Coordinates of C-alpha atoms in Angstrom, one line a residue:
X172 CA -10.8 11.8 0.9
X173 CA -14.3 12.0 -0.4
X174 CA -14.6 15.8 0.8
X175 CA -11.7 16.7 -1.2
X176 CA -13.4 14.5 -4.7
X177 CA -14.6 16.3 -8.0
X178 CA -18.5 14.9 -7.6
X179 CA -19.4 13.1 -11.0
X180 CA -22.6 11.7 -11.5
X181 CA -23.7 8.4 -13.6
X182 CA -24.3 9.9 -16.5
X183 CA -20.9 11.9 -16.2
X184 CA -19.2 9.0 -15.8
X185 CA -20.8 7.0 -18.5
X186 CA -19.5 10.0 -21.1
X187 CA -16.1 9.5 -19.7
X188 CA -15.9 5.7 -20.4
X189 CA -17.8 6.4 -24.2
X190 CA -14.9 9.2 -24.9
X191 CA -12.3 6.9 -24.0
X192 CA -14.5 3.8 -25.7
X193 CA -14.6 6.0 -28.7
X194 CA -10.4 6.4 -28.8
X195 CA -10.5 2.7 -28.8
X196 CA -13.2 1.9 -31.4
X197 CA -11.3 4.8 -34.0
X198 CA -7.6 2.9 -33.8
X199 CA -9.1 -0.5 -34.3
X200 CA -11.0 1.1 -37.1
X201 CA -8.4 2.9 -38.9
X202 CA -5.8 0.3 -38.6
X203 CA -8.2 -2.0 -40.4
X204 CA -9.7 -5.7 -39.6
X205 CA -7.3 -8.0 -38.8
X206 CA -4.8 -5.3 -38.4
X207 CA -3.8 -7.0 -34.7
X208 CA -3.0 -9.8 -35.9
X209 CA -0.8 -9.1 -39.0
X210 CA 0.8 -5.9 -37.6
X211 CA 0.7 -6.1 -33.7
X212 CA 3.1 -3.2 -33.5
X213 CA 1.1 -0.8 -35.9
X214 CA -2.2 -1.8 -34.3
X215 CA -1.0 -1.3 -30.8
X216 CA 0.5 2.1 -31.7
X217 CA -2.5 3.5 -33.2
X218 CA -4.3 2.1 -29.8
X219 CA -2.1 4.0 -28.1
X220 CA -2.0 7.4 -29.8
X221 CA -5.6 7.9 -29.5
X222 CA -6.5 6.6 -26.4
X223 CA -3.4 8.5 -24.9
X224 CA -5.0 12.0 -25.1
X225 CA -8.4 10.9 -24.2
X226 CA -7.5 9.2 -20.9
X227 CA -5.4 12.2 -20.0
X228 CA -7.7 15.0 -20.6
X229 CA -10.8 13.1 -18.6
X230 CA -9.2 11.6 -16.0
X231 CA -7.3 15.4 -15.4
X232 CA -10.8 16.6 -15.3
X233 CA -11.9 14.2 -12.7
X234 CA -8.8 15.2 -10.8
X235 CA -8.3 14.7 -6.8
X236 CA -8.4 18.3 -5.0
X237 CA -9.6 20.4 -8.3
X238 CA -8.9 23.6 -6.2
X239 CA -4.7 22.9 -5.1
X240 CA -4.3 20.7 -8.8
X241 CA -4.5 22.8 -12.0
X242 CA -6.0 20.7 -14.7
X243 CA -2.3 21.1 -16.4
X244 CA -0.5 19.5 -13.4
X245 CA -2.9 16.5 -13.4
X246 CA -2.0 16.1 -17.2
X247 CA 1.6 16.5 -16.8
X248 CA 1.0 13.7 -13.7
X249 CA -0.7 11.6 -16.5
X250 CA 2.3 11.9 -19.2
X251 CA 5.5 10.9 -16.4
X252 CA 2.8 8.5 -15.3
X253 CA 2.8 6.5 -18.8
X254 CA 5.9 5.4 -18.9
X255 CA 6.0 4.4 -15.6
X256 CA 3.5 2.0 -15.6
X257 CA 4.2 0.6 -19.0
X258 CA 7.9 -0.1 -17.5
X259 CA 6.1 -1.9 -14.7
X260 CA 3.9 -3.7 -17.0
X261 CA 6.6 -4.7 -19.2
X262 CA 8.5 -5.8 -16.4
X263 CA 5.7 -8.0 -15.1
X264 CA 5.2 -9.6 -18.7
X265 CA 8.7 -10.5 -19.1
X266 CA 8.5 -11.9 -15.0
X267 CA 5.8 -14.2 -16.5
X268 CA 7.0 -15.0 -19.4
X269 CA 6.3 -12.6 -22.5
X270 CA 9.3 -13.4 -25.2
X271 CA 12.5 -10.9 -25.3
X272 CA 14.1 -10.1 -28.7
X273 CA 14.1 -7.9 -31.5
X274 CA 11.2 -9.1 -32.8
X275 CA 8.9 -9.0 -29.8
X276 CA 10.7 -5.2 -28.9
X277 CA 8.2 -3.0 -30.5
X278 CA 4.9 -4.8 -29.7
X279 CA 5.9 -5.3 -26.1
X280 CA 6.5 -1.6 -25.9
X281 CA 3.2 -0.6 -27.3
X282 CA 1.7 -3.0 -25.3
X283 CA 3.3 -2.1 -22.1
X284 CA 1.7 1.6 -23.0
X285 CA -1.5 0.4 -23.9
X286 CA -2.0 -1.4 -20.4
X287 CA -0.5 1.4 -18.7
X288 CA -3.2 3.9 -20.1
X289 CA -5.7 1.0 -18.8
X290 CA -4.5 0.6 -15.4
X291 CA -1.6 3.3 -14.2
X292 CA -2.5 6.9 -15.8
X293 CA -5.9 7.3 -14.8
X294 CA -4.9 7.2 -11.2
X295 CA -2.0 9.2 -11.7
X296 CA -3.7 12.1 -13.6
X297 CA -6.2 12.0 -10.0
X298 CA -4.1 10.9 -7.4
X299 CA -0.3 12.0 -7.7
X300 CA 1.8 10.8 -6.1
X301 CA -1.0 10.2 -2.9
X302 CA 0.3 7.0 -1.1
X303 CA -3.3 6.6 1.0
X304 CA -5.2 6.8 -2.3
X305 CA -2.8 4.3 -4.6
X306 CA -3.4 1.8 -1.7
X307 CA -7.2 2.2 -1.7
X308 CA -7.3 1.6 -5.7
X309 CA -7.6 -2.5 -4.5
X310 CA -10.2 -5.0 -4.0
X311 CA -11.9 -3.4 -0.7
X312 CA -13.4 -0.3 -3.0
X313 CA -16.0 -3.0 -4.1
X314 CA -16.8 -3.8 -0.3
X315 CA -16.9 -0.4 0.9
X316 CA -18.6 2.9 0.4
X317 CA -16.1 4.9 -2.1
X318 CA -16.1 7.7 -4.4
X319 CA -17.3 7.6 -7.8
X320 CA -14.0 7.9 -9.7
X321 CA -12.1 5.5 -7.7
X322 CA -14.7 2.7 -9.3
X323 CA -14.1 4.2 -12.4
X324 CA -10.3 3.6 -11.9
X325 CA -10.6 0.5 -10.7
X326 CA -12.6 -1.7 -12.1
X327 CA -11.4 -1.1 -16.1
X328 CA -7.8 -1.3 -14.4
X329 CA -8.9 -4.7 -12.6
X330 CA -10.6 -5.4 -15.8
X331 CA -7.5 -5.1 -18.0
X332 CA -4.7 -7.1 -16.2
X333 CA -7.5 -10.0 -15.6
X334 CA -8.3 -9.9 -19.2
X335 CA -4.4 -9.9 -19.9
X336 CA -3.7 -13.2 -17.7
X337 CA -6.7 -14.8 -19.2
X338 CA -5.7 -13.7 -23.3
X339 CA -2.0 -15.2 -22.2
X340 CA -3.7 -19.2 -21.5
X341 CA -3.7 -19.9 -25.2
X342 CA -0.1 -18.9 -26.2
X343 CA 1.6 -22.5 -25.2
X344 CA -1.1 -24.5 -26.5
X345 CA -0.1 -26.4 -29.6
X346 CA -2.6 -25.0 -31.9
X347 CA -0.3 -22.9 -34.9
X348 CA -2.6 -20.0 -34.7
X349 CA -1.2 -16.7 -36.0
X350 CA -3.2 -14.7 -33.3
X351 CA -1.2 -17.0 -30.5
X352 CA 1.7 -14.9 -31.0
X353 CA 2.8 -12.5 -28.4
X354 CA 0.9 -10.2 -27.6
X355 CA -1.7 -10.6 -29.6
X356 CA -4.2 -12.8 -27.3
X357 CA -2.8 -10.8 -24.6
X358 CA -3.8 -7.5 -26.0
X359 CA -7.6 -8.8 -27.1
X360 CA -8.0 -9.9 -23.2
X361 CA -7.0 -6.8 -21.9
X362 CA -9.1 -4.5 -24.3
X363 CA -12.1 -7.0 -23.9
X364 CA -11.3 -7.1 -19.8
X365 CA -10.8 -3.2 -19.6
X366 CA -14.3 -2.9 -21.4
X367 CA -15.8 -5.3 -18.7
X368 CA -14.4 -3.0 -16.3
X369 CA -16.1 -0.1 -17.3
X370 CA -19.5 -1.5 -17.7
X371 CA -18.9 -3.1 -14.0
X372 CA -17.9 1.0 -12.8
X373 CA -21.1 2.5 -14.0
X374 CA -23.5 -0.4 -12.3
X375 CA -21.3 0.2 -9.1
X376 CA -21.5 4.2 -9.7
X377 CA -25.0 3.9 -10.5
X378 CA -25.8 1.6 -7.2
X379 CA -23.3 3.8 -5.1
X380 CA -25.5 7.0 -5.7
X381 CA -28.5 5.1 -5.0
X382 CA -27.0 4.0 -1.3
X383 CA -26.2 7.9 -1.2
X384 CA -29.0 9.6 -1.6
X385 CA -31.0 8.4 0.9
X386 CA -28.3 8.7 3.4
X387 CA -27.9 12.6 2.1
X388 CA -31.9 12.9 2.5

C-alpha cells in the first residue's frame, strides 16, 4: 500500500488543506455575512462550486499508484464520486431525521454535496474503487503506522460527519432561532468539524514523519 503512495511531506500537505481552506473562506465571503442563515441554498451552492474544483484537482494530485492512474482518471474518479456520496449522505440525513419537502429540496442537495466533497471525493480521486483501502480509511489509521494522505482523508472526513451530528443537537430544542432550521446548524458543524480535521491531519502527518525518519535512518 505504502510502496505504491505519492510521498507528500508536512508542508505539502499543509498547502493542500490551505487551497482547499481558501475555497471555503472565498464562498463564505462572497455570499456575504449571514448569507447561511438567510439563504441556506445559495450559501451552500457557492460552498460547493468552489470547493468542488479544489478538492478534485489536489486530491488527483495526491493520487494512489501515480504511474497506472493519469491525473485525469483520478479527477473523473472524483466527479462520479460526488454524487455518490452526497446520495449516501442525503440518505443518512433523512435516516436520522433531516425534514423532506419542497422547501428543504435544495438545501439538502447542496448540503448532501458539500459533505460529500468533505468525506467521499477525496478518497475517491486516490483510491478508486480499491476495497482494501476504503476499509482502512476508519478509526485504526490513528493507531497504526499509515501513509500521509490517508490522515489527510480521514481526519477532515471524521471531522465533518462528527461536526454534522453535533450541529444537528440544537434543531429540536425550543429556542425560535432562525439558524435552527435545517441544515443550517448542521452545515456550521460540519465546516467547523472538517476544519478540526485538518488541523488534527497535519499534527498526525507531522508526528508520523518524525516516527519515520529514524526508522529510515
Amino acid at each position: 500500500m505504502g510502496d505504491e503512495a505519492t510521498q507528500v511531506s508536512a508542508f505539502s500537505a499543509g498547502v493542500a488543506h490551505a487551497l482547499c481552506f481558501a475555497g471555503l473562506a472565498a464562498a463564505h465571503y462572497l455570499s456575504g455575512r449571514g448569507a447561511l442563515v438567510s439563504d441556506p441554498a445559495h450559501a451552500l451552492r457557492l460552498l460547493v462550486v468552489f470547493e468542488a474544483p479544489l478538492v478534485i484537482v489536489v486530491f488527483s494530485l495526491l493520487r494512489r499508484d501515480p504511474k497506472g492512474c493519469s491525473f485525469l482518471r483520478a479527477a473523473a474518479r472524483g466527479l462520479l464520486g460526488l454524487p455518490t456520496g452526497a446520495f449516501l449522505n442525503a440518505f443518512g440525513a433523512i435516516v436520522l431525521g433531516a425534514p423532506i419537502g419542497i422547501k428543504y429540496w435544495a438545501a439538502t442537495t447542496y448540503w448532501s454535496l458539500l459533505m460529500s466533497l468533505f468525506t467521499f471525493v477525496p478518497a475517491a480521486c486516490v483510491f478508486g474503487a480499491s476495497k482494501v483501502n476504503w476499509q482502512l480509511l476508519s478509526h485504526s489509521i490513528y493507531c497504526r503506522p499509515t501513509d500521509a494522505v490517508d490522515y489527510m482523508i480521514s481526519a477532515p472526513a471524521h471531522g465533518a460527519v462528527i461536526g454534522a451530528w453535533l450541529g444537528a443537537w440544537p434543531m429540536p430544542l425550543d429556542w425560535e432561532r432562525p439558524w435552527q432550521e435545517w441544515p443550517i446548524c448542521v452545515t456550521y458543524g460540519s465546516v467547523v468539524g472538517h476544519l478540526i480535521g485538518m488541523a488534527i491531519s497535519l499534527v498526525l502527518v507531522v508526528t508520523h514523519k518524525r516516527r519515520s525518519r529514524p526508522k529510515a535512518d
